[in-house]
JSON list of C-alpha atoms in Angstrom, two decimals:
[
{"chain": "I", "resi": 553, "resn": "UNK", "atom": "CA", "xyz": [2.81, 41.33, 48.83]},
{"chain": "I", "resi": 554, "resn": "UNK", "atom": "CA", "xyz": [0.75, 43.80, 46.80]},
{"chain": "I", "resi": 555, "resn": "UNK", "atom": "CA", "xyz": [1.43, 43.90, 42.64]},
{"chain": "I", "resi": 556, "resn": "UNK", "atom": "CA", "xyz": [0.37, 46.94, 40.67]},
{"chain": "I", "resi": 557, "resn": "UNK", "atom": "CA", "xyz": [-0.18, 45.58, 36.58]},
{"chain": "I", "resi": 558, "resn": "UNK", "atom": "CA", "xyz": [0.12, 48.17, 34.38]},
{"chain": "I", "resi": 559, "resn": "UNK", "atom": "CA", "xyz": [-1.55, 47.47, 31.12]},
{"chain": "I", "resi": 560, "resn": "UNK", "atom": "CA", "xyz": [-1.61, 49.57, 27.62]},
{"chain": "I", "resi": 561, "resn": "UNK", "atom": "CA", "xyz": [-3.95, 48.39, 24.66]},
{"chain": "I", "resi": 562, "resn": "UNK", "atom": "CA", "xyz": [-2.81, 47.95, 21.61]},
{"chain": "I", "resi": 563, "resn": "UNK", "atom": "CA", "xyz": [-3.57, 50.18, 18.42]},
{"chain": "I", "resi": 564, "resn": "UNK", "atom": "CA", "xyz": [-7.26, 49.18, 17.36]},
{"chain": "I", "resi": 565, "resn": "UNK", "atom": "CA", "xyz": [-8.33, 46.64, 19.33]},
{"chain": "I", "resi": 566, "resn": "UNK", "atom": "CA", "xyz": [-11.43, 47.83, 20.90]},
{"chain": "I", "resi": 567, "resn": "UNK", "atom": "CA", "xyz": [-13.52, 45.87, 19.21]},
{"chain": "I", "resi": 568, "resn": "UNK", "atom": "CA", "xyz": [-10.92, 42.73, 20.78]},
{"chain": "I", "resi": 569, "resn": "UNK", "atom": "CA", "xyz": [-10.90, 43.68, 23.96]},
{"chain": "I", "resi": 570, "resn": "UNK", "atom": "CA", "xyz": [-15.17, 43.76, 24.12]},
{"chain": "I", "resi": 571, "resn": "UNK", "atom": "CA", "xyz": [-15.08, 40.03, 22.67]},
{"chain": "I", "resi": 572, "resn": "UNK", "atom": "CA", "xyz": [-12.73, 39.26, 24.95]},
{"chain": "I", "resi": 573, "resn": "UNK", "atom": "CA", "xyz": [-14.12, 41.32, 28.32]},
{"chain": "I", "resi": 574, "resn": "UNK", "atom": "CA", "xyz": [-16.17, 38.11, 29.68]},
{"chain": "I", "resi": 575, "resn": "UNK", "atom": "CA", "xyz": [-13.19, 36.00, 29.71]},
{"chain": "I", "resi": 576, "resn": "UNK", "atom": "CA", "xyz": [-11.06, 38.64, 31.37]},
{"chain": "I", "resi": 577, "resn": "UNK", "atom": "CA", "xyz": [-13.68, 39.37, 34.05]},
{"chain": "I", "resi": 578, "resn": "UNK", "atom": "CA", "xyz": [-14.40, 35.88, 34.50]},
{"chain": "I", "resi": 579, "resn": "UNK", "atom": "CA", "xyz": [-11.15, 34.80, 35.33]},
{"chain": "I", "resi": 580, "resn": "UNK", "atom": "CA", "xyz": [-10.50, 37.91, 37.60]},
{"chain": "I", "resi": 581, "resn": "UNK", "atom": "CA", "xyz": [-13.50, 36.45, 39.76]},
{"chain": "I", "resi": 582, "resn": "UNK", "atom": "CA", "xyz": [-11.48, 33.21, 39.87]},
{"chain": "I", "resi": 583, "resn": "UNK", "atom": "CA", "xyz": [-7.79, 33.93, 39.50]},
{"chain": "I", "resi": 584, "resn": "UNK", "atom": "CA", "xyz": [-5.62, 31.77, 42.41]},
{"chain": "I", "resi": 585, "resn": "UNK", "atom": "CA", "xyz": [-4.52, 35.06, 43.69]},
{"chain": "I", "resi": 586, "resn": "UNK", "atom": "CA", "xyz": [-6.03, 38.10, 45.12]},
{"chain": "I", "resi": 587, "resn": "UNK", "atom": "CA", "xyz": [-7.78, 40.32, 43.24]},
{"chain": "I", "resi": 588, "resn": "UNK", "atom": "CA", "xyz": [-7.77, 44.01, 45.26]},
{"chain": "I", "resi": 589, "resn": "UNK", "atom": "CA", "xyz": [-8.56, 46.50, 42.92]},
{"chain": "I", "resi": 590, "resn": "UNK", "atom": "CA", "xyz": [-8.84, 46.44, 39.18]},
{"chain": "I", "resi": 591, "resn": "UNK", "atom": "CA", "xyz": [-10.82, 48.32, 36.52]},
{"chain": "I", "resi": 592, "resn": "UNK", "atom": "CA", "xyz": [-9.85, 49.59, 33.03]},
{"chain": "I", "resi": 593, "resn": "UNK", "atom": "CA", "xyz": [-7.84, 53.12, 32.33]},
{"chain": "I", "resi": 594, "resn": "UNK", "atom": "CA", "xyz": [-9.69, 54.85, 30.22]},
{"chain": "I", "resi": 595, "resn": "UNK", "atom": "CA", "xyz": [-8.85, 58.55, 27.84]},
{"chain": "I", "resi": 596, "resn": "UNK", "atom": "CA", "xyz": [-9.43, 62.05, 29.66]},
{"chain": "I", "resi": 597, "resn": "UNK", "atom": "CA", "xyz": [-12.78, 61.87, 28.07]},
{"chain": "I", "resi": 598, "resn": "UNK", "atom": "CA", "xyz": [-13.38, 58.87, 29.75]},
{"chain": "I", "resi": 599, "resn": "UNK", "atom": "CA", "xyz": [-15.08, 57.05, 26.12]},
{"chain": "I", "resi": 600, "resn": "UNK", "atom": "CA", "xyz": [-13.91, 53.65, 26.22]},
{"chain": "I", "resi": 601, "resn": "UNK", "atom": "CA", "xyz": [-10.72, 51.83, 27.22]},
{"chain": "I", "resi": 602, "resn": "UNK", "atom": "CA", "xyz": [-6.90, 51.73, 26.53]},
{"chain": "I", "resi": 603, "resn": "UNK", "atom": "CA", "xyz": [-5.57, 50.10, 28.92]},
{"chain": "I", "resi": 604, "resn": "UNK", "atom": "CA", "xyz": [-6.40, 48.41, 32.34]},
{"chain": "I", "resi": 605, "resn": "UNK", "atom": "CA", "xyz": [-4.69, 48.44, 36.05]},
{"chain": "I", "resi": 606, "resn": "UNK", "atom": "CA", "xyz": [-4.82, 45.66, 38.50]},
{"chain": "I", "resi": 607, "resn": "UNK", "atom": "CA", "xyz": [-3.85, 45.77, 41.99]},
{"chain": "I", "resi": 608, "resn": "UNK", "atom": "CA", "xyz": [-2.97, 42.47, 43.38]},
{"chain": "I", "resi": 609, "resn": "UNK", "atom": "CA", "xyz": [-1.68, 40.10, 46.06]},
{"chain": "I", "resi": 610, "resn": "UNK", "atom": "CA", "xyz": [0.32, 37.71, 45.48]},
{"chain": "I", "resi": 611, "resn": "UNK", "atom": "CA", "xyz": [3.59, 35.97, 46.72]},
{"chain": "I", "resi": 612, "resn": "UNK", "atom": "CA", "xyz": [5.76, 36.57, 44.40]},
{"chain": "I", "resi": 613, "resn": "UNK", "atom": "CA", "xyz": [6.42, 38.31, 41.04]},
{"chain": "I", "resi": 614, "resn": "UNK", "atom": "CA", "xyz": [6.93, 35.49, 38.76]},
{"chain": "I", "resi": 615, "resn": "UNK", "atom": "CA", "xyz": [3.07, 34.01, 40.42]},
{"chain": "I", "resi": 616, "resn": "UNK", "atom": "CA", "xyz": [2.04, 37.78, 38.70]},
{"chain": "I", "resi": 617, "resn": "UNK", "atom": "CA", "xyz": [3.55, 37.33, 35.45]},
{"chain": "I", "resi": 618, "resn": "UNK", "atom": "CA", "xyz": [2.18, 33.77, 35.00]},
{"chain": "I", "resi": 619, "resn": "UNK", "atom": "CA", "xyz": [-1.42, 35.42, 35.73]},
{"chain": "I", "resi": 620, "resn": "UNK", "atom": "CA", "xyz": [-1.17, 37.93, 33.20]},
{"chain": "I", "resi": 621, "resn": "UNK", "atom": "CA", "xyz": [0.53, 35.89, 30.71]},
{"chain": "I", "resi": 622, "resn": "UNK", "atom": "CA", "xyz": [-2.87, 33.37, 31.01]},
{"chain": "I", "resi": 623, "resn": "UNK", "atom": "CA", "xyz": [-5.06, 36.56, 30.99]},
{"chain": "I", "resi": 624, "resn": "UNK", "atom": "CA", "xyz": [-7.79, 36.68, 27.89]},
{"chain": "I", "resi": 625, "resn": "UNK", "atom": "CA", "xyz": [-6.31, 39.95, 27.04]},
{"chain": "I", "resi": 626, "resn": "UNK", "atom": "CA", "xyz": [-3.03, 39.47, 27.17]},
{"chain": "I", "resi": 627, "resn": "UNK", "atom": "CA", "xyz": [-3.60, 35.76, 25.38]},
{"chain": "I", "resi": 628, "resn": "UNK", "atom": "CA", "xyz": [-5.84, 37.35, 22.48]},
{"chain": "I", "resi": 629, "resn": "UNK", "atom": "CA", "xyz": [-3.43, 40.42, 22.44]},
{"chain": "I", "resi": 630, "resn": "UNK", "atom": "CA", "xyz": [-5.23, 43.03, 23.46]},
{"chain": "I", "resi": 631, "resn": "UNK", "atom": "CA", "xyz": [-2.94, 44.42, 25.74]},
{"chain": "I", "resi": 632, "resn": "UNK", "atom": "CA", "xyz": [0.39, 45.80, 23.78]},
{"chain": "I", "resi": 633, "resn": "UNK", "atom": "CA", "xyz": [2.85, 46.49, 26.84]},
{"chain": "I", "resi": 634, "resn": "UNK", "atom": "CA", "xyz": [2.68, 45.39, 30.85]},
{"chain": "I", "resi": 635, "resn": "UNK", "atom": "CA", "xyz": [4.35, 46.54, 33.77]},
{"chain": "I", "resi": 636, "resn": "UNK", "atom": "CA", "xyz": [4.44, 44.71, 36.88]},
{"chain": "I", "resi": 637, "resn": "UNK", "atom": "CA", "xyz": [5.66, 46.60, 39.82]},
{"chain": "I", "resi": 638, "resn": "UNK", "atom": "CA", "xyz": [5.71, 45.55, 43.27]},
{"chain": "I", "resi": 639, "resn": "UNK", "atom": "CA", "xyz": [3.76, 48.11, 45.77]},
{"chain": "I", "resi": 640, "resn": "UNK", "atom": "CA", "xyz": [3.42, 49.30, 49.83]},
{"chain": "I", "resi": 641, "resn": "UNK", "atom": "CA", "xyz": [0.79, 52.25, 50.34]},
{"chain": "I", "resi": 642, "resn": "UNK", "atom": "CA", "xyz": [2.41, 54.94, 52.36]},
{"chain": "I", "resi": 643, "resn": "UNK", "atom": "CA", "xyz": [1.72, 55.09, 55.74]},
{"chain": "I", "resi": 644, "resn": "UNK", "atom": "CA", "xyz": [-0.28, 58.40, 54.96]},
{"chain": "I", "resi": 645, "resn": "UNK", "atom": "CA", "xyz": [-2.03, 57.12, 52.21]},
{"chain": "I", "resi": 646, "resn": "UNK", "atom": "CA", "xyz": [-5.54, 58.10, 52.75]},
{"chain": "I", "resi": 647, "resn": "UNK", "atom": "CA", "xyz": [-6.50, 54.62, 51.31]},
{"chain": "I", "resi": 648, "resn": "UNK", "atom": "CA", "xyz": [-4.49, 51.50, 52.65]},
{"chain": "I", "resi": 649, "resn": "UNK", "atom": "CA", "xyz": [-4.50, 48.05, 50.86]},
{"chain": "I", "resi": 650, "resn": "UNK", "atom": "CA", "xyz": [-4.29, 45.45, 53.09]},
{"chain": "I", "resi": 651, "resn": "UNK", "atom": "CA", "xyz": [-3.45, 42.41, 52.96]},
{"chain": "I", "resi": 652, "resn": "UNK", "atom": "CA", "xyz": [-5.84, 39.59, 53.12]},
{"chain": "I", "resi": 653, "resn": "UNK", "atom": "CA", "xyz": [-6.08, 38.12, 56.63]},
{"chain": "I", "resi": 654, "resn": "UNK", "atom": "CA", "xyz": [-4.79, 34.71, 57.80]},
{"chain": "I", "resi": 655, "resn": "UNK", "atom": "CA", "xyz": [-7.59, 31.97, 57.78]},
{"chain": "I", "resi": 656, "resn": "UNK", "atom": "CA", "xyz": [-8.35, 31.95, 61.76]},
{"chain": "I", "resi": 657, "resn": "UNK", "atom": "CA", "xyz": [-6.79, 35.21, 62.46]},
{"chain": "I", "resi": 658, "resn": "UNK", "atom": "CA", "xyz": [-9.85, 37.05, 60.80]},
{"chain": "I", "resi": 659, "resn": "UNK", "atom": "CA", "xyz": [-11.29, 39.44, 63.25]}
]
């Protein structure tokens, strides 16, 4: 099942979440479930960060929360409020997620 993480920075913690970006992004590249899209939110001027949004796949909800309660940013307090929603593209999304296939199924 696909997860979308919805994540808001905290007041003045810019200077946090750069000390803290390599462990963030390092564990992304090793997290036990699926990265699929992920990158930070960032202001209409697009200077900096204040927030970030993950799109991943995972079983179930409470395997989510456990990831982003172990994240750097969440640990070090960057990030001030999360959402976790579960999420299907529309059929007519011009973009579908899909999930990862089965080992021996792949085509």
């Amino acid at each position: 099942m696909l997860w979308v993480i919805h994540c808001l920075d905290g007041p003045d913690t810019a200077a946090l979440r750069a000390a803290t970006r390599p462990a963030h992004s390092a564990r992304l590249r090793t997290a036990g479930l699926r990265p699929v899209l992920y990158g930070p939110l960032v202001p209409d001027d697009g200077a900096g960060a204040i927030g970030s949004l993950l799109v991943v796949e995972a079983p179930t909800r409470q395997e989510v929360a456990d990831f982003v309660a172990d994240d750097p940013f969440a640990v070090a307090g960057v990030w001030d409020r999360i959402s976790i929603h579960a999420f299907t593209a529309s059929e007519r999304s011009p973009v579908r997620l899909l999930p990862a296939p089965v080992e021996g199924n792949a085509p």
